[in-house]
Amino acid sequence: MDTLIQFAYVVSGALFIFGLKQLGSPATARRGNMISSLGMLLAVVSALLDQGIVEYQWIVVGVLVGAIIGGAAARMVQMTAMPEMVALFNGSGGMASLLVGWAALNTDAATFTLVTIILSILIGGVTFTGSLVAYGKLSEKIGSGAVLFSGQQVVNSLIVLGILAGSVMFCLEPANHLWLYLVIVLSLIFGVMAVIPIGGADMPVVISLLNSYSGLAACAAGFAVNNNILIVAGALVGASGIILTQIMCKAMNRSLSNVLFSGFGSGKTETTAVEGEIKPISVEDAYYVLEAASTVAIIPGYGMAVAQAQHVVKELSVLLEANGAEVNFGIHPVAGRMPGHMNVLLAEADVPYDQLLEMDEINPRMEGVDVAIVIGANDVVNPAARENEGSPIYGMPVINVDQARTVFVLKRSMASGFAGIENPLFYKDNTRMLFGDAKESIGGLVREFS
Amino acid sequence: MDTLIQFAYVVSGALFIFGLKQLGSPATARRGNMISSLGMLLAVVSALLDQGIVEYQWIVVGVLVGAIIGGAAARMVQMTAMPEMVALFNGSGGMASLLVGWAALNTDAATFTLVTIILSILIGGVTFTGSLVAYGKLSEKIGSGAVLFSGQQVVNSLIVLGILAGSVMFCLEPANHLWLYLVIVLSLIFGVMAVIPIGGADMPVVISLLNSYSGLAACAAGFAVNNNILIVAGALVGASGIILTQIMCKAMNRSLSNVLFSGFGSGKTETTAVEGEIKPISVEDAYYVLEAASTVAIIPGYGMAVAQAQHVVKELSVLLEANGAEVNFGIHPVAGRMPGHMNVLLAEADVPYDQLLEMDEINPRMEGVDVAIVIGANDVVNPAARENEGSPIYGMPVINVDQARTVFVLKRSMASGFAGIENPLFYKDNTRMLFGDAKESIGGLVREFS
Amino acid sequence: MVAAEVFLTFILVLSIFLGFELINKVPATLHTPLMSGANAISGITLVGAIGLAGTGNQDLSNWLGAGAVALATVNVVGGYLVTDRMLAMFKKKEG
Amino acid sequence: MVAAEVFLTFILVLSIFLGFELINKVPATLHTPLMSGANAISGITLVGAIGLAGTGNQDLSNWLGAGAVALATVNVVGGYLVTDRMLAMFKKKEG
Ligand SMILES: NC(=O)c1ccc[n+]([C@@H]2O[C@H](COP(=O)([O-])OP(=O)(O)OC[C@H]3O[C@@H](n4cnc5c(N)ncnc54)[C@H](OP(=O)(O)O)[C@@H]3O)[C@@H](O)[C@H]2O)c1
Ligand SMILES: NC(=O)c1ccc[n+]([C@@H]2O[C@H](COP(=O)([O-])OP(=O)(O)OC[C@H]3O[C@@H](n4cnc5c(N)ncnc54)[C@H](OP(=O)(O)O)[C@@H]3O)[C@@H](O)[C@H]2O)c1
């Protein structure tokens, strides 16, 4: 029986792998997620059949509570609040690993096991509080700025030293619970300390990284309770988080350590000298220009998520197409606040995914575009990244909307985007600013058309 | 110490994986092969340090003998004889697995171990004799035709039954060596029987498949002696062989079972009715045409390997380029007798790999080509595959040389290629036949140019 | 003969490599669902937690295990459902 | 607790998946070296053979092991050398 259960884990590992494979293409992604959840079901059922289990009541209570909370959260969350949601789930997974590591402790464990226990507690704890802080910053429940204070590095170094010392002592004297509690408390504190100096807009990177950590915590827990499937699944998650982190850093042209340690976006703005004047445009005038356009590119950004404008954007694109124009969407890899954020929002509004072009696809076509409509995007269309060597985002690849014949920029004010820098795009000759909430502005255009 | 050895195996597994990863691009492939060999070295050294080993003399003798034979063979083989070489190495690996399985036998082994022992003997044995037959057919040491006789299926079924029965009895009565010997002998015979009904030209597919088997045999041996690294490495090889087999079958538009069981290429030719006449051309006239050409495509095939014409082909391409023409090579995935065969030959002649275009790249350009020079290729440029639904190769993707303005076909006679079918290309209006050994014909062209 | 740690390490190394190969192929369009889907998988801790919550001993370990079961289940159920909800919205242009 | 077979099977499954992912990316240009390189790797049986050829018992097992050592070494040495020879020839166009 036990061997059978173990082989069931092998199968469920294979299902996770298959599932992730199928997640690689939009056409099969949904099936992939099902397959992966099937793997999870199989693993859980196998675990329940284990003969070591004598009492089911607490398991059932735990599962019920968890399922209700998780299910309700998943049903009710708005697509625009996806990043926060993932952060919370992440934290919950991290805490679970911490608890498993703790519970797996018994005083006659081998040193190897003790090491893995302390690792799962440590990583789990950091993931838990780190994710909570990330959630707070993203949802603006706490200030989203970078918190920096003098002596921060000293404090952090002390915490790390404390964790190291506590861990070593724990492995030497597992019977003395003091060391265990010390490590638990310090790792929870460390999670907070590690995330507070990072600006709110960098949270997606942090979340990806914490996602990876939650996988590694599961791995460590797997070593602690000697379970293969935890290791396989945890490692897969660990790899996925690291890759997403890399992708984001690359798209922002920053290194991971720069994101984690530099407090970028903490208010220190570097002004770019800009020339030219701002030319606002009214909804009506914008309508006349669009009416005559035969190719239109729509570039959404974080502002579209804030305004929840995805549905009216879809309406507008349909009207433009009915009017004979070719409409494409240009999606920058870090537009929004999470990798793939724009894709999910536009998918919600029923925009077919083959109409969404990646940056590398849309840029070569930009010169042939009559009107580029920038909806709540700012940094990802900032030509300073291309032109101004002194700019803090210099070198970051951007969507070259300024090469289109006319550019409409929809935003509420002249405020800067997440990077806190001026955008020379707004001052270019071919740019018109359509001020106002994106949903309202686009709604106005839609009314003009119909 | 033992645990250390085991961890060394983990590292060597990682090195194999890294190595294969780097084999994925021509720029890093050589380094990849080095890394993989480093992994092997590490694994072997670790194995030698095992405390179970008390006597080194036979190991040293074995390694010396093997290294001398393998090293000499690798140094001396001609690039055109690569397929035969791989077949021989394959067979040697298979036999090694058979011997390991056999040697691992001790009568108080668990049933699981017995099953893996018999598997490694079985797969190893089939790989061994199968590879030898494949070698014989490729090097034409034995007739390369498909050997078919009445009652073949009955005989084969009996052998399979015998193997099954023998294996079961072996697992039940491991002390009775009769069953062991029965399975060894029958699996050796089965290897022969499985390969003789396959035509010589299908040997590459067979070799890939046997390559995969040799990996699986190593896997089985790994289970038998309880060694992780054998399993990891064996599975990697197994996967690689299967993928190459698939690629070849797909490029020939045939199913694997069709290749293995149908005796294709065994002489039954299906004549395609062709119209038009054959227009031979002299080397001199061909020179005048080439002199005036501004884009030239060279499509090599098996005949280039036979004629060993790769070096003169390179010379010709250099001369053509010096003459102002743009020269590209079009490589069909199954040109030659082994996947990637043409690439290796042309690499030997110093043709840079970025000048070699795959079929999908060259076909769209074909209409702009002034002269397509077909060097000893036949089936891979046969338009019947595109046009004639009754042709046995109908549906196989081919290089559309007939769309070039002029086509030169270099071959010795009107003989058909491996598939044994007529080629309507030779009768097309824009085709000129340059009869003779490819090396001589090209040599003639080179002399005209210089 | 071979220690369990060795096997576990081997499995870890292979899974990490495999994870990299698999995830590297996921296109940008799917990065958000990938993130939440991977998150759901990390709820696999549930399997470890179940064993600890069902020992029948009314000790600390058991309570910790039960807590871990609840938290990991949030992760699993929430993660898969929300991913599915997202993916259900991805549509190809008809025709 | 967990039987070695389970671990071995897990390792097998992961390696097969990994093999497919890795090999699928190899371009056609490199298929011949890939074939002979993979072939060399399959000589890993050598590691198993070494253990059997060094027992010091002058029995059948030992002789079989020694034979396997020789054959597997042919595969390893020959395979890597010939692959290297081939790959050394692959050159990119200069400039
Ligand atoms: N996606 C990721 O994974 C990720 C990860 C880490 C960091 N980031 C960073 O996030 C930034 C994303 O760039 P982005 O161009 O998408 O966004 P952004 O640069 O943050 O700019 C968003 C713009 O939207 C406007 N906006 C806000 N609410 C609006 C509303 N209701 N209606 C209309 N406009 C509104 C804002 O201007 P007003 O206030 O004037 O309206 C703001 O300028 C990049 O700097 C990127 O590096 C992204
Ligand atoms: N590459 C693989 O992995 C692989 C695997 C399995 C099967 N195959 C099969 O092999 C075939 C390969 O096609 P292919 O077009 O390369 O070759 P092919 O169809 O076999 O034709 C080769 C041609 O070369 C000519 N030739 C032979 N020696 C020559 C010499 N010394 N000088 C000039 N010409 C010479 C022959 O004609 P003459 O006798 O008139 O000179 C023959 O028609 C395909 O049918 C494919 O399916 C390939």
Short mmCIF file of N, CA and C in Angstrom, two decimals, chain A residues 179-223:
data_model
loop_
_atom_site.label_atom_id
_atom_site.label_comp_id
_atom_site.label_asym_id
_atom_site.label_seq_id
_atom_site.Cartn_x
_atom_site.Cartn_y
_atom_site.Cartn_z
N TRP A 179 15.92 28.16 20.65
CA TRP A 179 16.55 28.46 19.35
C TRP A 179 15.52 28.42 18.24
N LEU A 180 14.63 27.44 18.33
CA LEU A 180 13.58 27.33 17.34
C LEU A 180 12.76 28.62 17.30
N TYR A 181 12.28 29.03 18.49
CA TYR A 181 11.44 30.23 18.52
C TYR A 181 12.21 31.44 18.03
N LEU A 182 13.48 31.52 18.40
CA LEU A 182 14.29 32.64 17.94
C LEU A 182 14.28 32.71 16.41
N VAL A 183 14.54 31.56 15.79
CA VAL A 183 14.61 31.55 14.32
C VAL A 183 13.25 31.90 13.73
N ILE A 184 12.18 31.37 14.31
CA ILE A 184 10.85 31.68 13.77
C ILE A 184 10.60 33.19 13.81
N VAL A 185 10.82 33.75 14.99
CA VAL A 185 10.53 35.19 15.13
C VAL A 185 11.42 36.01 14.21
N LEU A 186 12.71 35.68 14.21
CA LEU A 186 13.63 36.48 13.39
C LEU A 186 13.29 36.34 11.90
N SER A 187 12.90 35.16 11.46
CA SER A 187 12.63 35.03 10.02
C SER A 187 11.36 35.80 9.66
N LEU A 188 10.39 35.83 10.58
CA LEU A 188 9.21 36.64 10.32
C LEU A 188 9.59 38.12 10.22
N ILE A 189 10.42 38.57 11.14
CA ILE A 189 10.87 39.97 11.10
C ILE A 189 11.66 40.24 9.82
N PHE A 190 12.50 39.28 9.47
CA PHE A 190 13.35 39.49 8.31
C PHE A 190 12.52 39.65 7.03
N GLY A 191 11.44 38.88 6.94
CA GLY A 191 10.55 39.02 5.79
C GLY A 191 10.07 40.45 5.64
N VAL A 192 9.68 41.06 6.77
CA VAL A 192 9.23 42.45 6.74
C VAL A 192 10.35 43.38 6.33
N MET A 193 11.49 43.20 6.99
CA MET A 193 12.62 44.10 6.73
C MET A 193 13.10 44.02 5.29
N ALA A 194 12.99 42.84 4.71
CA ALA A 194 13.50 42.68 3.34
C ALA A 194 12.62 43.38 2.33
N VAL A 195 11.32 43.48 2.63
CA VAL A 195 10.42 44.04 1.63
C VAL A 195 10.15 45.54 1.82
N ILE A 196 10.19 46.03 3.07
CA ILE A 196 9.84 47.46 3.23
C ILE A 196 10.73 48.43 2.44
N PRO A 197 12.03 48.15 2.24
CA PRO A 197 12.80 49.16 1.50
C PRO A 197 12.53 49.13 -0.01
N ILE A 198 11.61 48.31 -0.45
CA ILE A 198 11.37 48.22 -1.89
C ILE A 198 10.10 48.99 -2.23
N GLY A 199 10.18 49.83 -3.27
CA GLY A 199 9.04 50.66 -3.64
C GLY A 199 7.84 49.83 -4.09
N GLY A 200 6.65 50.38 -3.91
CA GLY A 200 5.43 49.65 -4.22
C GLY A 200 5.39 49.13 -5.64
N ALA A 201 5.95 49.90 -6.58
CA ALA A 201 5.83 49.48 -7.97
C ALA A 201 6.75 48.32 -8.30
N ASP A 202 7.71 48.07 -7.45
CA ASP A 202 8.60 46.92 -7.69
C ASP A 202 8.03 45.65 -7.06
N MET A 203 6.88 45.77 -6.44
CA MET A 203 6.29 44.62 -5.76
C MET A 203 6.13 43.38 -6.66
N PRO A 204 5.76 43.57 -7.95
CA PRO A 204 5.61 42.37 -8.79
C PRO A 204 6.87 41.51 -8.80
N VAL A 205 8.01 42.17 -8.89
CA VAL A 205 9.26 41.41 -8.88
C VAL A 205 9.39 40.67 -7.56
N VAL A 206 9.06 41.40 -6.48
CA VAL A 206 9.15 40.79 -5.16
C VAL A 206 8.20 39.59 -5.06
N ILE A 207 7.00 39.77 -5.60
CA ILE A 207 6.04 38.67 -5.52
C ILE A 207 6.53 37.45 -6.27
N SER A 208 7.06 37.67 -7.46
CA SER A 208 7.61 36.55 -8.23
C SER A 208 8.68 35.84 -7.43
N LEU A 209 9.54 36.65 -6.82
CA LEU A 209 10.64 36.08 -6.07
C LEU A 209 10.09 35.30 -4.87
N LEU A 210 9.09 35.87 -4.21
CA LEU A 210 8.51 35.19 -3.05
C LEU A 210 7.79 33.93 -3.50
N ASN A 211 7.21 33.98 -4.69
CA ASN A 211 6.58 32.80 -5.28
C ASN A 211 7.62 31.70 -5.38
N SER A 212 8.77 32.07 -5.92
CA SER A 212 9.86 31.12 -6.03
C SER A 212 10.24 30.59 -4.65
N TYR A 213 10.32 31.50 -3.66
CA TYR A 213 10.67 31.06 -2.31
C TYR A 213 9.64 30.10 -1.77
N SER A 214 8.36 30.36 -2.02
CA SER A 214 7.35 29.46 -1.46
C SER A 214 7.56 28.06 -2.02
N GLY A 215 8.00 27.99 -3.29
CA GLY A 215 8.33 26.68 -3.85
C GLY A 215 9.50 26.06 -3.13
N LEU A 216 10.53 26.87 -2.91
CA LEU A 216 11.71 26.33 -2.23
C LEU A 216 11.38 25.89 -0.81
N ALA A 217 10.47 26.64 -0.16
CA ALA A 217 10.06 26.25 1.18
C ALA A 217 9.38 24.88 1.14
N ALA A 218 8.55 24.67 0.12
CA ALA A 218 7.90 23.37 -0.02
C ALA A 218 8.95 22.28 -0.23
N CYS A 219 9.97 22.59 -1.03
CA CYS A 219 11.09 21.66 -1.24
C CYS A 219 11.73 21.28 0.09
N ALA A 220 12.05 22.31 0.87
CA ALA A 220 12.72 22.06 2.14
C ALA A 220 11.83 21.22 3.04
N ALA A 221 10.52 21.55 3.04
CA ALA A 221 9.60 20.75 3.84
C ALA A 221 9.59 19.31 3.34
N GLY A 222 9.72 19.15 2.02
CA GLY A 222 9.75 17.81 1.44
C GLY A 222 10.94 17.02 1.96
N PHE A 223 12.10 17.67 2.03
CA PHE A 223 13.27 16.99 2.61
C PHE A 223 12.99 16.64 4.07
#
